[in-house]
mmCIF file of C-alpha atoms (C1' of nucleotides) in Angstrom:
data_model
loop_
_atom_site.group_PDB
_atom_site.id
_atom_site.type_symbol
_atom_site.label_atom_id
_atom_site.label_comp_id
_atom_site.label_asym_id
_atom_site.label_seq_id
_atom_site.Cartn_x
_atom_site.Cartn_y
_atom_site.Cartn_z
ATOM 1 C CA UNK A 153 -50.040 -5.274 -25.407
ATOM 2 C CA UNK A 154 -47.277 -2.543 -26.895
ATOM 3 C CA UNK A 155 -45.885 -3.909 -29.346
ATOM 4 C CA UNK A 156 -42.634 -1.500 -29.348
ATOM 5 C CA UNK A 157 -40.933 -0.754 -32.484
ATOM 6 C CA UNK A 158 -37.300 -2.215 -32.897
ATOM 7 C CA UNK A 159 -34.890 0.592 -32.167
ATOM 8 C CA UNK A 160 -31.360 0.784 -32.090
ATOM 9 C CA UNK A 161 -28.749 2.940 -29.372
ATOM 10 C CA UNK A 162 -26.877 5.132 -31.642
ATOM 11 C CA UNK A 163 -24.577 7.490 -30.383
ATOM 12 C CA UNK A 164 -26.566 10.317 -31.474
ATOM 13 C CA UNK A 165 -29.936 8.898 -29.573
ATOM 14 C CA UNK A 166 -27.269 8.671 -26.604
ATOM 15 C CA UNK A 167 -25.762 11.983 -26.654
ATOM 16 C CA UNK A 168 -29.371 14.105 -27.046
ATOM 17 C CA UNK A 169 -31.277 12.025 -24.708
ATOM 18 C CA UNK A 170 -28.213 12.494 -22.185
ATOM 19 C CA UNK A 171 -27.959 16.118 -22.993
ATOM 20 C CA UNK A 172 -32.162 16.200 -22.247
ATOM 21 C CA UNK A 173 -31.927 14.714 -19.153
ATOM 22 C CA UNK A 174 -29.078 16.870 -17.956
ATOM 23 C CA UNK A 175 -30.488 20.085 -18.665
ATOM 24 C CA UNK A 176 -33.343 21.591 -17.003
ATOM 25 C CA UNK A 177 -34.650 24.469 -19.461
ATOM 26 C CA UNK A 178 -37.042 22.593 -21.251
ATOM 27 C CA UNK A 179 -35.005 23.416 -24.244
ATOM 28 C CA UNK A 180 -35.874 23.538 -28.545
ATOM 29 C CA UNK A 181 -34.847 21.558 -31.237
ATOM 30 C CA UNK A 182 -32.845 24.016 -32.099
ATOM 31 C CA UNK A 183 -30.961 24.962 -28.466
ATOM 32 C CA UNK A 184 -30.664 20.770 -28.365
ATOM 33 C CA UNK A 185 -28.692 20.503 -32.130
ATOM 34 C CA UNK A 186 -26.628 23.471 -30.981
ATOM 35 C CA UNK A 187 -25.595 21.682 -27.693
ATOM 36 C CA UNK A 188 -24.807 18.702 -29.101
ATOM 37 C CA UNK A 189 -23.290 19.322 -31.858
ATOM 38 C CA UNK A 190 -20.485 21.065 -29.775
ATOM 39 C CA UNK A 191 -19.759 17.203 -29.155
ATOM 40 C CA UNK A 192 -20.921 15.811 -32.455
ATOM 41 C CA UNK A 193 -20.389 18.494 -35.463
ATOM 42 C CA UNK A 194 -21.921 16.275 -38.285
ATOM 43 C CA UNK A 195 -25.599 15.513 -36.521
ATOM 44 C CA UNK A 196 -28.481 17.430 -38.541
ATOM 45 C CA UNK A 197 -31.316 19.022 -37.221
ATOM 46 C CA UNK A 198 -33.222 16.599 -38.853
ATOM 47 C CA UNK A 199 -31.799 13.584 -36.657
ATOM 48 C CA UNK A 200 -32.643 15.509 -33.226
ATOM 49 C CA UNK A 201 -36.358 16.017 -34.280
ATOM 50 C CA UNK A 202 -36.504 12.254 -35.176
ATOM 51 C CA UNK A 203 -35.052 11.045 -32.132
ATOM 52 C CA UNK A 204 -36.815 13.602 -29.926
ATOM 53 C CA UNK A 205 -39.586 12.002 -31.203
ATOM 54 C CA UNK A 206 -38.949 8.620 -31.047
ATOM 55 C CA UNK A 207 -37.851 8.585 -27.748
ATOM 56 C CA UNK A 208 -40.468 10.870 -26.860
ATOM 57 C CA UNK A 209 -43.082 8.047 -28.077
ATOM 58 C CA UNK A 210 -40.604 5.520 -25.928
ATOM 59 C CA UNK A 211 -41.623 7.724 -22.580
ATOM 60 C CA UNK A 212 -38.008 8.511 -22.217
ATOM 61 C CA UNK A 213 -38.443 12.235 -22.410
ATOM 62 C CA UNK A 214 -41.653 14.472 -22.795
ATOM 63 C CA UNK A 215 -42.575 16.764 -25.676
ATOM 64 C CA UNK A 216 -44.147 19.954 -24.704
ATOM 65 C CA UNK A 217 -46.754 21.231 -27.260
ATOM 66 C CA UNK A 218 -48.223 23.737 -24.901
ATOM 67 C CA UNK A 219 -45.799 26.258 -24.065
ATOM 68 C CA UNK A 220 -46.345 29.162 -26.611
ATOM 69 C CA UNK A 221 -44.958 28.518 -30.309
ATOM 70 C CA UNK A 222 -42.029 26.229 -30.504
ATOM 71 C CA UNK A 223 -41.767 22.880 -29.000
ATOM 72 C CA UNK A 224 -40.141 21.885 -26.226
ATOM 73 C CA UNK A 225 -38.694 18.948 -24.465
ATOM 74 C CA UNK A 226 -38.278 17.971 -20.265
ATOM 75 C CA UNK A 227 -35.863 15.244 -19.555
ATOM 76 C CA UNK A 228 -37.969 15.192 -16.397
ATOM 77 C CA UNK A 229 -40.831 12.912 -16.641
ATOM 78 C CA UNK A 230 -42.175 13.224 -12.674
ATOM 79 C CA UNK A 231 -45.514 14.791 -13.552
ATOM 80 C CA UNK A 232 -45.057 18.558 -12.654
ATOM 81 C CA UNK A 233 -46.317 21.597 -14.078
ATOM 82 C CA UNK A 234 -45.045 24.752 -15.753
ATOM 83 C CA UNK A 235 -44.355 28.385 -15.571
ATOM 84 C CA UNK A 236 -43.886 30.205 -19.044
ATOM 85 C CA UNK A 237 -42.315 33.966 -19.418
ATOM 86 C CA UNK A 238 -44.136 35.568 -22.154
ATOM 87 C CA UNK A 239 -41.835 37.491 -22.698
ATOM 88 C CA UNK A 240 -38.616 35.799 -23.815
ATOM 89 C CA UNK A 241 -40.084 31.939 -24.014
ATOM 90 C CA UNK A 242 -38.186 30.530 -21.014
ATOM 91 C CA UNK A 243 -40.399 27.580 -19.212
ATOM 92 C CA UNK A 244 -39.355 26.968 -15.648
ATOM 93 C CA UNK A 245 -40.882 24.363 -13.891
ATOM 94 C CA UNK A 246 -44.190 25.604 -11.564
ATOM 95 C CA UNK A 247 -44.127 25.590 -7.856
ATOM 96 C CA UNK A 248 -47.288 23.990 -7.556
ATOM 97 C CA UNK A 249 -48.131 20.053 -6.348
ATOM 98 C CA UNK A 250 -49.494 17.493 -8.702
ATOM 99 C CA UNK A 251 -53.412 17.414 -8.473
ATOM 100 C CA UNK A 252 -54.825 14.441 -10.103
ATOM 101 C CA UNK A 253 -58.037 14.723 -9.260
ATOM 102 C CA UNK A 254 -59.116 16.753 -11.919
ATOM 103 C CA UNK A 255 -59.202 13.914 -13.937
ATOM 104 C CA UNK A 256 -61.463 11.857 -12.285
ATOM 105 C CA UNK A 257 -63.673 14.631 -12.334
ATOM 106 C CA UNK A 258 -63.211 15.840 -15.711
ATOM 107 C CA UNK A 259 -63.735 11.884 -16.943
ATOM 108 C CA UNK A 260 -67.068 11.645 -14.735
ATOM 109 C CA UNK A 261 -68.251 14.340 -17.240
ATOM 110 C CA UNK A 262 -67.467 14.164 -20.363
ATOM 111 C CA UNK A 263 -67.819 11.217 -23.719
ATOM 112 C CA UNK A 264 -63.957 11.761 -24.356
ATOM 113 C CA UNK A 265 -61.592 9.550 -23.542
ATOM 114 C CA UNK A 266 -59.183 11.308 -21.079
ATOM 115 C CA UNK A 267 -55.533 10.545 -21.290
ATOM 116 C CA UNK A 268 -54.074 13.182 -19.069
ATOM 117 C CA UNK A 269 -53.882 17.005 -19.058
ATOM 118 C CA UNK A 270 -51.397 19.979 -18.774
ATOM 119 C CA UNK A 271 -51.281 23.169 -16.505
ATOM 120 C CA UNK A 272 -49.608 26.253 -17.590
ATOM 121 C CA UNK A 273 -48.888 29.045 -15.801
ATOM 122 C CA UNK A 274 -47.540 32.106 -17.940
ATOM 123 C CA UNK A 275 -46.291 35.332 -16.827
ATOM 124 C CA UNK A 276 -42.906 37.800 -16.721
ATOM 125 C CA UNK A 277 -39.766 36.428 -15.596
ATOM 126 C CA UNK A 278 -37.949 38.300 -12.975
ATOM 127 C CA UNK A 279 -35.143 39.018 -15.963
ATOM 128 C CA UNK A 280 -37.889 40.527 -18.255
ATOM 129 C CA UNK A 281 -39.381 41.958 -15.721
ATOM 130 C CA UNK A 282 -36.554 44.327 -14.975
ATOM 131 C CA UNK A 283 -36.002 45.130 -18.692
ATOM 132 C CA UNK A 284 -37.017 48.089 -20.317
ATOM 133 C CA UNK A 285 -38.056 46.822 -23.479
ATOM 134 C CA UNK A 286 -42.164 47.075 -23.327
ATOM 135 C CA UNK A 287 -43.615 43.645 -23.770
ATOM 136 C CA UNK A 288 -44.751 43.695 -27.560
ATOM 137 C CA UNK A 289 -46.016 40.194 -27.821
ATOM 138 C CA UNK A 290 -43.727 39.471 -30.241
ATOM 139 C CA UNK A 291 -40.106 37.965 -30.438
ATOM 140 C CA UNK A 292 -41.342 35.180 -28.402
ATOM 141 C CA UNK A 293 -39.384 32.821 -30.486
ATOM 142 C CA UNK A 294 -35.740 32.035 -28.519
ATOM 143 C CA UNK A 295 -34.777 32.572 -24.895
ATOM 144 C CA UNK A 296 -33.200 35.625 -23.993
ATOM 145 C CA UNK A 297 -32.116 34.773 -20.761
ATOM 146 C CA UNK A 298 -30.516 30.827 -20.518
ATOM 147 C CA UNK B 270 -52.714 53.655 -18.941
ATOM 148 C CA UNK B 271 -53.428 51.988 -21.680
ATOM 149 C CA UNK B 272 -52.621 53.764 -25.183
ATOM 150 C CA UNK B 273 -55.218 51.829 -27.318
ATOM 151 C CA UNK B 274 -53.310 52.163 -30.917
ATOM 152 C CA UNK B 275 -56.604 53.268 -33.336
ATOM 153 C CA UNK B 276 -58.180 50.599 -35.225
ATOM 154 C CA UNK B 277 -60.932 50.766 -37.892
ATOM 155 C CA UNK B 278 -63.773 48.621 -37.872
ATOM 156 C CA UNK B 279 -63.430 46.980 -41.506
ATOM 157 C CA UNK B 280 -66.101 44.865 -43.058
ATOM 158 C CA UNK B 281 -63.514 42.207 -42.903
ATOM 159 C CA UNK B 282 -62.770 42.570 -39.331
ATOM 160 C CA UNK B 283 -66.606 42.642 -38.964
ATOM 161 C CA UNK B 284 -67.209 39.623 -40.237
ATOM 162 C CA UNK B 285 -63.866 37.839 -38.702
ATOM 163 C CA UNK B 286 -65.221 39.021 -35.319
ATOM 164 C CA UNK B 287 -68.811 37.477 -36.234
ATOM 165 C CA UNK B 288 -67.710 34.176 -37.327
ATOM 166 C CA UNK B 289 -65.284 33.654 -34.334
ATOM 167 C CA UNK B 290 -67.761 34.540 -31.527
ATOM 168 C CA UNK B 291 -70.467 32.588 -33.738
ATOM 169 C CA UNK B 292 -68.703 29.691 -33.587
ATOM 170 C CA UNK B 293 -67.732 27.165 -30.946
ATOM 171 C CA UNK B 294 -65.324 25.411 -32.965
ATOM 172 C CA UNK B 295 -62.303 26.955 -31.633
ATOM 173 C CA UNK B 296 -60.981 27.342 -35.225
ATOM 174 C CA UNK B 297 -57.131 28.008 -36.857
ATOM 175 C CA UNK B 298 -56.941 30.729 -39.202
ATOM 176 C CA UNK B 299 -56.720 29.021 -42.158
ATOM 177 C CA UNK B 300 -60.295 27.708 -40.914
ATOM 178 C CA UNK B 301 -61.623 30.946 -40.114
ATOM 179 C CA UNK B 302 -60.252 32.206 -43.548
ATOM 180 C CA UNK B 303 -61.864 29.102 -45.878
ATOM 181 C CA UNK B 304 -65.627 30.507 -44.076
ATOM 182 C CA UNK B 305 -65.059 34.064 -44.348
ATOM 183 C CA UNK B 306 -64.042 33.760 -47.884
ATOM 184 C CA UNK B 307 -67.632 32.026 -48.818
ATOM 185 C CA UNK B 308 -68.440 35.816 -47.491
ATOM 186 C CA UNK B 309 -65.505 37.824 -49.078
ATOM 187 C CA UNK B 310 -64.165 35.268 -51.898
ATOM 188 C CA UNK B 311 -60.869 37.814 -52.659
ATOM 189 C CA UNK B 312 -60.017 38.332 -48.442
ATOM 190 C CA UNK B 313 -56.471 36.830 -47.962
ATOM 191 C CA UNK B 314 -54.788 34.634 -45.458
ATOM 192 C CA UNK B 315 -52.472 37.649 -44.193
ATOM 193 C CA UNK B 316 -55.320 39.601 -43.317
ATOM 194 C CA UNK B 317 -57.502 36.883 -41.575
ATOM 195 C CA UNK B 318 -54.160 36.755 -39.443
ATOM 196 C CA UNK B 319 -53.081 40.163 -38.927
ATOM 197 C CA UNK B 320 -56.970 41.011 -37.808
ATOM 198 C CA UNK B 321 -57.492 37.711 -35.572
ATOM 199 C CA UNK B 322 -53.865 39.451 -33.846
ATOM 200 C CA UNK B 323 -55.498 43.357 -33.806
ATOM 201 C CA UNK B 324 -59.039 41.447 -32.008
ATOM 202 C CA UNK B 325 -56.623 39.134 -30.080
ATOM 203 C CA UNK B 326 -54.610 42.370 -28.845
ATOM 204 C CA UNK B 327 -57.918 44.433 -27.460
ATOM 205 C CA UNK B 328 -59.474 41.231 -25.979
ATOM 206 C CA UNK B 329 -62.170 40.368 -28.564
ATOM 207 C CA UNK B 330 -61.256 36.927 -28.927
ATOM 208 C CA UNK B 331 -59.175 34.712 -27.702
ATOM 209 C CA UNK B 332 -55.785 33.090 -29.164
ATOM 210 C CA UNK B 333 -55.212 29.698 -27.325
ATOM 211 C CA UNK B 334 -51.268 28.728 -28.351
ATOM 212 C CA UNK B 335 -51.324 26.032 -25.895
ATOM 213 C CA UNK B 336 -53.706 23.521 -28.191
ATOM 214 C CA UNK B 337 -51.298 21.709 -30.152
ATOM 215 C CA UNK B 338 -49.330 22.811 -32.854
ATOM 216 C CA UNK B 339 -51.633 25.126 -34.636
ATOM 217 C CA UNK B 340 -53.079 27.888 -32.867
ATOM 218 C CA UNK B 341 -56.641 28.816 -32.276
ATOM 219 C CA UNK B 342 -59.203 31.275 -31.607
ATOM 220 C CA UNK B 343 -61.866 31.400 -29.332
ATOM 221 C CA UNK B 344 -64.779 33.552 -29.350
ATOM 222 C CA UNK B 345 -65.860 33.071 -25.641
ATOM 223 C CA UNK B 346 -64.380 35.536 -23.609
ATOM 224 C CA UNK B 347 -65.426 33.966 -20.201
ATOM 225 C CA UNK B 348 -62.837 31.772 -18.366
ATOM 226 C CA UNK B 349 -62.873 28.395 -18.850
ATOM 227 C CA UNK B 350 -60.699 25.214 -19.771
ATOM 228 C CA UNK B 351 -60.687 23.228 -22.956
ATOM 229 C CA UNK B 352 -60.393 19.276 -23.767
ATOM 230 C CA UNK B 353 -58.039 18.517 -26.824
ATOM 231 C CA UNK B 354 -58.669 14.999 -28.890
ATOM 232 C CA UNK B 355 -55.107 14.242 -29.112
ATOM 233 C CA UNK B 356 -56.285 12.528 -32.265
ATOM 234 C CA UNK B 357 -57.855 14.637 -34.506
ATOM 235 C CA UNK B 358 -57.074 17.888 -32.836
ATOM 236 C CA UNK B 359 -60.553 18.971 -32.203
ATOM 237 C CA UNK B 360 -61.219 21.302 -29.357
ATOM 238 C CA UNK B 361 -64.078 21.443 -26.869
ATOM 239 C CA UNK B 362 -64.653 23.524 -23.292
ATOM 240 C CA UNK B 363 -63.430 21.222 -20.581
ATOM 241 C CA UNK B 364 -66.729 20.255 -18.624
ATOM 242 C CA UNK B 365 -64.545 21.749 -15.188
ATOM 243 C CA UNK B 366 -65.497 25.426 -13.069
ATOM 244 C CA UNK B 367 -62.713 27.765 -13.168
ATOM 245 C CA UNK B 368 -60.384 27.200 -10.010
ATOM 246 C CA UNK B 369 -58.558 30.887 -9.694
ATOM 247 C CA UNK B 370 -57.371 30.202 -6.163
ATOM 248 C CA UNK B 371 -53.951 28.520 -8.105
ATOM 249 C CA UNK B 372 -53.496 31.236 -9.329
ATOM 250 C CA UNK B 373 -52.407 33.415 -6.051
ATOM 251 C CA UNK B 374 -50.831 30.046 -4.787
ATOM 252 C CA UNK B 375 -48.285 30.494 -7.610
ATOM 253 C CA UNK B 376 -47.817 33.809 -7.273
ATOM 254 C CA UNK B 377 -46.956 33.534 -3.572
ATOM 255 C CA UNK B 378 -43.707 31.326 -4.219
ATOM 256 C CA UNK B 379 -42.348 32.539 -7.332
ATOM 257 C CA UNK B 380 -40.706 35.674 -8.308
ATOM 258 C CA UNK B 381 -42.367 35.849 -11.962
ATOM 259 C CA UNK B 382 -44.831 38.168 -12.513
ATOM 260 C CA UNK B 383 -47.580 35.694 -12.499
ATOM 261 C CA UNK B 384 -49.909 36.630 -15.506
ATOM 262 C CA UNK B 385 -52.895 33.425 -15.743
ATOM 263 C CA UNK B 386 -53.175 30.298 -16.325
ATOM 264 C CA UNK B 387 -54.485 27.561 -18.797
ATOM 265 C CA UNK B 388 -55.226 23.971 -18.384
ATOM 266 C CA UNK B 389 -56.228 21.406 -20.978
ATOM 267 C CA UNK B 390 -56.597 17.802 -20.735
ATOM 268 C CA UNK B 391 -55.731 15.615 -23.690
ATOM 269 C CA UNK B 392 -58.084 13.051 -24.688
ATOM 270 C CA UNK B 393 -59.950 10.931 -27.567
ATOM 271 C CA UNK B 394 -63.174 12.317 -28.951
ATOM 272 C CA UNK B 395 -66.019 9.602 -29.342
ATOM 273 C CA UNK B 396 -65.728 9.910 -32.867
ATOM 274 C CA UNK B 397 -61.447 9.360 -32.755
ATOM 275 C CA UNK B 398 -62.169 6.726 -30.248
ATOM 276 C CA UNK B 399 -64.596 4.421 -32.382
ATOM 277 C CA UNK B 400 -62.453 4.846 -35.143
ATOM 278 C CA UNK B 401 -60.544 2.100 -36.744
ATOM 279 C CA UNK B 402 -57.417 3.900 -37.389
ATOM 280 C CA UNK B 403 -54.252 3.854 -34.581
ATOM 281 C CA UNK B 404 -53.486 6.652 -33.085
ATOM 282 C CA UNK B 405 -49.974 7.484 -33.977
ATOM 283 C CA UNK B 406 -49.559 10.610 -32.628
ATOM 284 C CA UNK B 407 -49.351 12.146 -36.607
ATOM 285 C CA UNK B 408 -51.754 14.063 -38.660
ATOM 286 C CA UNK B 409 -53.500 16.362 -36.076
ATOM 287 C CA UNK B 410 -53.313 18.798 -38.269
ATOM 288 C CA UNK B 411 -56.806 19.424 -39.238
ATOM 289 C CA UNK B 412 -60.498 18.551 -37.873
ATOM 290 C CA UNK B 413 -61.694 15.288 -38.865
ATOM 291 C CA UNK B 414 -64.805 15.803 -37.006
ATOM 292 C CA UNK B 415 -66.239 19.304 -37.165
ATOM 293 C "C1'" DT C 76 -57.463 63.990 -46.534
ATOM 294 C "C1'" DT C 77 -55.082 61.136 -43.409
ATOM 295 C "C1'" DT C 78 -53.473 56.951 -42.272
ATOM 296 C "C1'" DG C 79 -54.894 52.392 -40.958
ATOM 297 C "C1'" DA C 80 -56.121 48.157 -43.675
ATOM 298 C "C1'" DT C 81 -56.124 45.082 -47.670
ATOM 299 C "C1'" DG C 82 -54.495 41.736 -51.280
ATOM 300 C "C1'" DC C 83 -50.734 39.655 -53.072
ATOM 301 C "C1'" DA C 84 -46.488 37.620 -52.967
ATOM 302 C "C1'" DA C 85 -42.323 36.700 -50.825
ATOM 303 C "C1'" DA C 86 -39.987 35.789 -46.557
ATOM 304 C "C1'" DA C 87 -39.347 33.795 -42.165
ATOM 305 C "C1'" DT C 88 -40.022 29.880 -38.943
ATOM 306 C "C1'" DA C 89 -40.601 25.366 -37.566
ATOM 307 C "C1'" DT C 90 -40.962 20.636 -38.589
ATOM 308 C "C1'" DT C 91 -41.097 16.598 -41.652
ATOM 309 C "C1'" DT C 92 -39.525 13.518 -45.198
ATOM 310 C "C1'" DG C 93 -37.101 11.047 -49.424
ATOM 311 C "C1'" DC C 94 -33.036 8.956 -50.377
ATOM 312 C "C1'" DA C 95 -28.476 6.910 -50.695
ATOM 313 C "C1'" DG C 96 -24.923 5.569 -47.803
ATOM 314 C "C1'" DG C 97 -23.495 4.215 -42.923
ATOM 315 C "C1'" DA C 98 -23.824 1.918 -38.395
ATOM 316 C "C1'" DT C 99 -25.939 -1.247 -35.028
ATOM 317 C "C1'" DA C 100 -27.413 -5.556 -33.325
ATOM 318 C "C1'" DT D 58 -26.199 -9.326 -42.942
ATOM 319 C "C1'" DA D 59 -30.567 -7.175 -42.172
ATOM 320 C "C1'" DT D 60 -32.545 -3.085 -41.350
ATOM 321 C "C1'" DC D 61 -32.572 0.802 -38.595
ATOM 322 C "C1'" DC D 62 -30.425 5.251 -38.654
ATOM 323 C "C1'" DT D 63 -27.891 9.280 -40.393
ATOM 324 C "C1'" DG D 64 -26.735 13.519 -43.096
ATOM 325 C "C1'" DC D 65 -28.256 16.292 -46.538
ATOM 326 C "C1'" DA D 66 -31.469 18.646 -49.017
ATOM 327 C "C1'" DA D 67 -35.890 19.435 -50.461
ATOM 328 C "C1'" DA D 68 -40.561 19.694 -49.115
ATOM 329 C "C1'" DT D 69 -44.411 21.072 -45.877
ATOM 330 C "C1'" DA D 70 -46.777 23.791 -42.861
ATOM 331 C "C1'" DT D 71 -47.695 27.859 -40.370
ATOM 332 C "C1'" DT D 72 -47.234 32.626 -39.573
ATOM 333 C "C1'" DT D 73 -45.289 37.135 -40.664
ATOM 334 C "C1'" DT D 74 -44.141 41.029 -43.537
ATOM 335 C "C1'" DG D 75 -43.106 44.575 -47.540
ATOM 336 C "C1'" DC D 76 -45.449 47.218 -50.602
ATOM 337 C "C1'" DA D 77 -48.602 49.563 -53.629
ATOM 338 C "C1'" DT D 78 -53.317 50.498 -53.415
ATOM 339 C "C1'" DC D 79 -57.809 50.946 -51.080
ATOM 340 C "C1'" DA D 80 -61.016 52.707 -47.865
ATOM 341 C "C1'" DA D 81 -62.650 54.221 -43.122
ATOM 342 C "C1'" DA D 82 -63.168 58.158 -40.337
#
DNA sequence: TTTGATGCAAAATATTTGCAGGATA
DNA sequence: TATCCTGCAAATATTTTGCATCAAA
């Protein structure tokens, strides 16, 4: 019924989705052009967001839109939730099992059409924890701790 | 413990305050701002965003940054969940009783400081849903359906 | 009066897009 | 060879901030 759009395995797609799947820090845009362009100097910014999102529409990686202000993206697409530090941004993944029930419930009740849905957890990292910088709600915008 | 920093209750905080608990729209700030301003024609962006921080800050309303891209306010201070039309971005409470128990779950095998929680499901609104358009996962940037 | 708040404009961030040339199938 | 993709730069979109002035307490 999908009637997938013609793509093409460039070296770039190759490199970033290899360099998603490898890394386990749900990492930016940003953190993803800086990694690989350690291997591949020329590739813009502009190339990672449109391959993030192309193979993010493919299924081979997940975009998260929910973790606090700046995209991110897991190379690991077993369902699982997450665990956000307010403080510096990092997203770990949440020690908590799957429970898909919710949706059958949640689809019992409502008119909307329910394709799927996202747990968050947020709260201090054991790093940021420690630190003595008071947490000011603000510089929430790179990790501190990788 | 807590050193509340002084604020002054400004007619335009007023009537920001008003509008979000009046509403149940879960609005962005440039939303907010286009109502207020039938109210206060000359009240700016900045301060529409610098007051829905202040009332965000002492727990008048709610800022949900896990809704998308853009954020949102909320004017209903009890817990509860919300349903997101992936489509047009609208936001509605998620027909689901709070479930605080995964909370302490969390808490017991993590060493993060384990602050709350929020879970959304993703969906299509009726309206999105009888809609001839595709969805293709671009334009949620604004309500179609208020 | 004191000092927090506003309006305005500019800056800072984050993401998207037009286009001409390059690479893949 | 057809057309999908890339790099680059410019454009959008969203949110934040500096500053002179205003107004709440």
């Amino acid at each position: 019924m999908k009637t997938e759009p013609k793509s093409r395995m460039t070296n770039q797609r190759r490199v970033i989705l290899e360099l998603v799947r490898s890394l386990h820090t749900h990492a930016t845009a940003d953190e993803i052009h800086r990694r690989v362009r350690e291997r591949m100097p020329r590739i813009s910014l502009g190339t990672v967001y449109r391959n993030l999102e192309l193979l993010s529409a493919q299924g081979l990686v997940k975009k998260l839109e929910h973790t606090g202000a700046q995209r991110r993206y897991d190379g690991n697409l077993n369902f699982h939730y997450h665990l956000r530090c307010v403080q510096c941004g990092r997203v770990v993944d949440a020690p908590l099992e799957p429970m898909p029930q919710f949706l059958e419930l949640v689809r019992s009740r409502t008119d909307f059409d329910i394709l799927g849905y996202e747990l968050e957890f947020q709260g201090l990292c054991p790093a940021c924890r420690s630190s003595i910088q008071p947490l000011d709600k603000k510089g929430i915008k790179e990790d501190t701790h990788a």
